[in-house]
Tab-separated table of C-alpha atoms in Angstrom:
chain	number	residue	atom	x	y	z
A	1	GLN	CA	0.018	-0.004	0.025
A	2	ALA	CA	1.683	3.197	-1.189
A	3	VAL	CA	1.888	6.153	1.183
A	4	LEU	CA	0.881	8.600	-1.516
A	5	THR	CA	-2.407	7.946	-3.330
A	6	GLN	CA	-2.652	8.136	-7.092
A	7	SER	CA	-5.405	7.021	-9.478
A	8	LEU	CA	-4.481	3.752	-11.197
A	9	SER	CA	-5.165	5.099	-14.658
A	10	ALA	CA	-5.832	8.207	-16.736
A	11	SER	CA	-6.437	8.726	-20.437
A	12	GLY	CA	-6.792	11.410	-23.016
A	13	THR	CA	-6.727	11.982	-26.797
A	14	PRO	CA	-3.941	13.712	-28.672
A	15	GLY	CA	-3.925	17.397	-28.073
A	16	GLN	CA	-5.928	17.215	-24.849
A	17	ARG	CA	-4.852	18.339	-21.400
A	18	VAL	CA	-4.654	15.594	-18.744
A	19	THR	CA	-4.118	15.975	-14.990
A	20	ILE	CA	-2.723	13.282	-12.703
A	21	SER	CA	-3.238	13.750	-8.977
A	22	CYS	CA	-1.299	12.684	-5.888
A	23	SER	CA	-2.748	12.806	-2.439
A	24	GLY	CA	-0.815	12.660	0.824
A	25	SER	CA	-0.855	14.072	4.366
A	26	SER	CA	0.735	16.688	6.589
A	27	SER	CA	3.693	14.368	7.217
A	28	ASN	CA	4.631	14.348	3.560
A	29	ILE	CA	3.139	16.523	0.814
A	30	GLY	CA	1.806	19.061	3.353
A	31	ASN	CA	5.383	19.901	4.493
A	32	TYR	CA	7.693	18.890	1.688
A	33	THR	CA	8.110	19.471	-2.014
A	34	VAL	CA	6.810	16.969	-4.573
A	35	ASN	CA	8.588	15.355	-7.470
A	36	TRP	CA	7.218	13.538	-10.500
A	37	TYR	CA	8.713	10.756	-12.619
A	38	GLN	CA	7.781	9.371	-16.077
A	39	GLN	CA	8.440	5.735	-16.726
A	40	LEU	CA	8.120	4.621	-20.359
A	41	PRO	CA	7.469	0.956	-21.027
A	42	GLY	CA	10.632	-1.099	-20.340
A	43	ALA	CA	12.668	1.951	-19.275
A	44	ALA	CA	13.988	3.487	-16.088
A	45	PRO	CA	12.034	6.316	-14.482
A	46	LYS	CA	12.896	9.822	-15.594
A	47	LEU	CA	12.553	12.941	-13.365
A	48	VAL	CA	10.133	15.343	-15.063
A	49	ILE	CA	9.228	17.711	-12.207
A	50	HIS	CA	11.102	18.416	-8.974
A	51	THR	CA	10.466	20.822	-6.104
A	52	ASP	CA	6.722	21.019	-6.836
A	53	ASN	CA	6.933	22.758	-10.240
A	54	GLN	CA	10.548	22.835	-11.538
A	55	ARG	CA	11.276	21.173	-14.906
A	56	PRO	CA	14.752	19.687	-15.374
A	57	SER	CA	16.569	20.677	-18.498
A	58	GLY	CA	15.085	19.034	-21.592
A	59	VAL	CA	11.612	18.437	-20.167
A	60	PRO	CA	9.004	20.166	-22.378
A	61	ASP	CA	6.939	22.963	-20.905
A	62	ARG	CA	3.826	20.948	-21.773
A	63	LEU	CA	4.458	19.257	-18.437
A	64	SER	CA	3.746	21.260	-15.293
A	65	GLY	CA	3.449	20.546	-11.587
A	66	SER	CA	1.460	22.190	-8.791
A	67	LYS	CA	0.691	21.592	-5.169
A	68	SER	CA	-1.998	22.724	-2.722
A	69	GLY	CA	-2.158	21.600	0.883
A	70	THR	CA	-1.631	17.880	0.981
A	71	SER	CA	-2.266	17.209	-2.713
A	72	ALA	CA	-0.220	17.693	-5.820
A	73	SER	CA	-0.871	17.454	-9.543
A	74	LEU	CA	0.987	16.838	-12.762
A	75	ALA	CA	-0.606	18.403	-15.824
A	76	ILE	CA	0.256	17.408	-19.399
A	77	SER	CA	-1.080	19.658	-22.147
A	78	GLY	CA	-1.033	19.062	-25.870
A	79	LEU	CA	-1.040	15.309	-25.185
A	80	ARG	CA	1.117	13.242	-27.504
A	81	SER	CA	1.453	9.493	-28.039
A	82	GLU	CA	4.944	9.525	-26.552
A	83	ASP	CA	3.433	10.690	-23.216
A	84	GLU	CA	1.927	7.228	-22.745
A	85	ALA	CA	3.772	5.980	-19.614
A	86	ASP	CA	3.482	5.358	-15.877
A	87	TYR	CA	3.783	8.469	-13.747
A	88	TYR	CA	4.886	8.451	-10.105
A	89	CYS	CA	4.822	11.243	-7.469
A	90	SER	CA	7.241	11.245	-4.567
A	91	THR	CA	8.264	13.319	-1.560
A	92	TRP	CA	9.855	13.016	1.881
A	93	ASP	CA	7.754	11.699	4.746
A	94	ASP	CA	8.905	12.769	8.245
A	95	SER	CA	6.890	10.134	10.112
A	96	LEU	CA	8.568	7.355	8.126
A	97	ASN	CA	11.913	9.226	7.709
A	98	ALA	CA	12.096	8.139	4.106
A	99	VAL	CA	11.313	9.200	0.596
A	100	VAL	CA	7.882	7.792	-0.340
A	101	PHE	CA	6.266	7.189	-3.691
A	102	GLY	CA	2.737	7.034	-5.041
A	103	GLY	CA	1.568	3.746	-6.513
A	104	GLY	CA	1.773	5.170	-10.037
A	105	THR	CA	-0.772	6.276	-12.670
A	106	LYS	CA	-0.819	4.586	-16.076
A	107	LEU	CA	-1.535	7.234	-18.733
A	108	ALA	CA	-3.069	6.043	-21.969
A	109	VAL	CA	-3.197	8.184	-25.089
A	110	LEU	CA	-6.235	6.991	-27.041
B	1	GLN	CA	26.022	14.756	-19.319
B	2	VAL	CA	25.754	12.617	-16.215
B	3	GLN	CA	25.343	8.944	-16.872
B	4	LEU	CA	24.963	6.007	-14.441
B	5	GLN	CA	25.354	2.258	-14.990
B	6	GLU	CA	24.549	-0.577	-12.573
B	7	SER	CA	26.548	-3.776	-12.462
B	8	GLY	CA	26.515	-6.988	-10.383
B	9	PRO	CA	25.093	-10.492	-10.244
B	10	GLY	CA	21.591	-11.005	-11.600
B	11	MET	CA	20.861	-13.809	-9.141
B	12	VAL	CA	21.456	-14.117	-5.435
B	13	LYS	CA	20.654	-17.030	-3.100
B	14	PRO	CA	18.305	-16.512	-0.141
B	15	SER	CA	20.106	-15.432	3.069
B	16	GLU	CA	23.133	-14.181	1.119
B	17	THR	CA	24.221	-10.587	0.437
B	18	LEU	CA	23.187	-8.672	-2.634
B	19	SER	CA	26.015	-6.465	-3.891
B	20	LEU	CA	25.742	-3.913	-6.733
B	21	THR	CA	28.001	-1.194	-8.084
B	22	CYS	CA	27.027	1.999	-9.891
B	23	SER	CA	29.558	3.593	-12.195
B	24	VAL	CA	29.158	7.330	-12.831
B	25	SER	CA	30.457	9.280	-15.826
B	26	GLY	CA	30.216	12.983	-16.703
B	27	TYR	CA	30.235	14.118	-13.026
B	28	SER	CA	32.539	13.597	-10.067
B	29	ILE	CA	30.609	12.040	-7.201
B	30	SER	CA	32.959	13.851	-4.773
B	31	THR	CA	31.696	17.217	-6.006
B	32	GLY	CA	28.308	16.986	-4.332
B	33	TYR	CA	24.835	15.412	-4.215
B	34	PHE	CA	23.744	12.220	-2.549
B	35	TRP	CA	24.112	9.084	-4.625
B	36	GLY	CA	21.696	6.281	-4.022
B	37	TRP	CA	19.392	3.413	-4.938
B	38	ILE	CA	15.731	2.832	-5.728
B	39	ARG	CA	14.191	-0.517	-6.517
B	40	GLN	CA	11.076	-1.737	-8.312
B	41	PRO	CA	9.715	-5.321	-7.953
B	42	PRO	CA	8.680	-6.611	-11.421
B	43	GLY	CA	5.317	-5.107	-12.400
B	44	LYS	CA	5.051	-3.057	-9.185
B	45	GLY	CA	5.848	0.453	-7.864
B	46	LEU	CA	9.010	2.191	-6.699
B	47	GLU	CA	10.702	1.832	-3.339
B	48	TRP	CA	13.391	4.270	-2.130
B	49	ILE	CA	16.386	2.424	-0.624
B	50	GLY	CA	18.671	5.244	0.403
B	51	GLY	CA	21.839	7.252	-0.453
B	52	ALA	CA	25.237	8.419	0.600
B	53	TYR	CA	27.045	11.781	0.472
B	54	GLN	CA	30.789	12.381	0.105
B	55	SER	CA	30.916	13.856	3.597
B	56	GLY	CA	29.848	10.503	4.995
B	57	ALA	CA	26.222	11.467	5.578
B	58	MET	CA	23.773	8.595	4.944
B	59	LEU	CA	20.061	8.376	4.179
B	60	TYR	CA	18.679	4.872	4.691
B	61	ASN	CA	15.119	3.629	4.381
B	62	PRO	CA	14.353	2.577	7.989
B	63	SER	CA	12.635	-0.539	6.725
B	64	LEU	CA	15.912	-1.751	5.182
B	65	LYS	CA	18.450	0.018	7.450
B	66	SER	CA	19.441	-3.062	9.478
B	67	ARG	CA	20.526	-4.930	6.337
B	68	LEU	CA	21.810	-2.026	4.226
B	69	THR	CA	25.188	-0.473	3.443
B	70	ILE	CA	25.706	2.201	0.793
B	71	SER	CA	29.292	3.294	0.129
B	72	LEU	CA	31.016	5.816	-2.137
B	73	ARG	CA	34.323	4.986	-3.892
B	74	THR	CA	35.342	8.416	-5.022
B	75	SER	CA	38.680	7.279	-6.498
B	76	ARG	CA	36.723	5.110	-9.011
B	77	ASN	CA	33.745	7.495	-9.297
B	78	GLN	CA	31.529	4.611	-8.194
B	79	PHE	CA	29.174	3.829	-5.384
B	80	SER	CA	27.807	0.521	-4.102
B	81	LEU	CA	24.872	-1.167	-2.443
B	82	GLU	CA	25.027	-4.142	-0.110
B	83	LEU	CA	21.840	-5.681	1.166
B	84	SER	CA	22.260	-8.650	3.479
B	85	SER	CA	20.080	-11.607	4.395
B	86	VAL	CA	18.005	-11.356	1.212
B	87	THR	CA	14.703	-13.097	0.623
B	88	ALA	CA	12.412	-13.463	-2.365
B	89	ALA	CA	10.839	-10.118	-1.369
B	90	ASP	CA	14.077	-8.443	-2.389
B	91	THR	CA	13.685	-9.544	-5.971
B	92	ALA	CA	13.472	-6.317	-7.990
B	93	ILE	CA	14.978	-4.090	-10.628
B	94	TYR	CA	17.564	-2.029	-8.766
B	95	TYR	CA	18.255	1.468	-10.086
B	96	CYS	CA	21.093	3.801	-9.061
B	97	ALA	CA	20.528	7.524	-9.285
B	98	ARG	CA	21.882	10.924	-8.320
B	99	LEU	CA	19.751	12.274	-5.425
B	100	GLY	CA	19.007	16.008	-5.282
B	101	GLY	CA	16.802	18.200	-3.068
B	102	GLY	CA	19.361	19.092	-0.454
B	103	SER	CA	19.886	17.207	2.829
B	104	LEU	CA	16.856	14.922	2.228
B	105	GLY	CA	18.058	13.770	-1.195
B	106	SER	CA	14.389	13.646	-2.087
B	107	TRP	CA	14.457	13.697	-5.878
B	108	ALA	CA	16.356	11.319	-8.199
B	109	GLY	CA	17.810	12.125	-11.528
B	110	PRO	CA	19.390	10.964	-13.711
B	111	TRP	CA	18.866	7.204	-13.232
B	112	GLY	CA	20.831	4.234	-14.461
B	113	PRO	CA	19.039	1.787	-16.777
B	114	GLY	CA	18.507	-0.680	-13.934
B	115	ILE	CA	19.513	-4.208	-13.188
B	116	LEU	CA	17.185	-7.103	-12.377
B	117	VAL	CA	18.241	-9.020	-9.359
B	118	THR	CA	16.375	-12.280	-8.609
B	119	VAL	CA	16.647	-13.947	-5.209
B	120	SER	CA	16.371	-17.678	-5.768
B	121	SER	CA	18.105	-20.846	-4.719
């Protein structure tokens, strides 16, 4: 059972905007910044958002992150077929004294 | 460009010690950042293992801490993972990564391609 809660799946058509959510508590998201990873099929995860809303070099600005209270979101606009992947949120949890992950959301581009 | 590559045995017997090495190119691990490990059981989600800093600071997942050692070998620009007394529950793809986000090392990037380690007799 993952500490952070994500929907199992999400979907959209090319060009649409999709939002993936991540829910936590005051011991994690409520007090620490959130990071997002994209895992393409058969590949290692890739950091796409860190520190709530910062994009590493090379990540397109179609991807954006936000946070409010104990929840965070990853938005993907102008959806493309290459966005089809699993997406994971993560942050520090001070009751577990560890980095924790969400269970992952599988994004399908229909 | 920072690149990481895991190496080590793909199979370990139960009760033995899992040992992996991560080789880093394009960045000196003695310059900064935590360097650590994350694992993913086949078909499942991610689990943070921990990391080490060149100062000697360590971040270990408390659920693994009693069995875990992460070490930096700055002269070789490598770092390692040792996990003792393994069971089938330790079967996973093991990824090495640079850990950012200050003293908590809370974000990981870039990652190595991963290595599947199976615990089986």
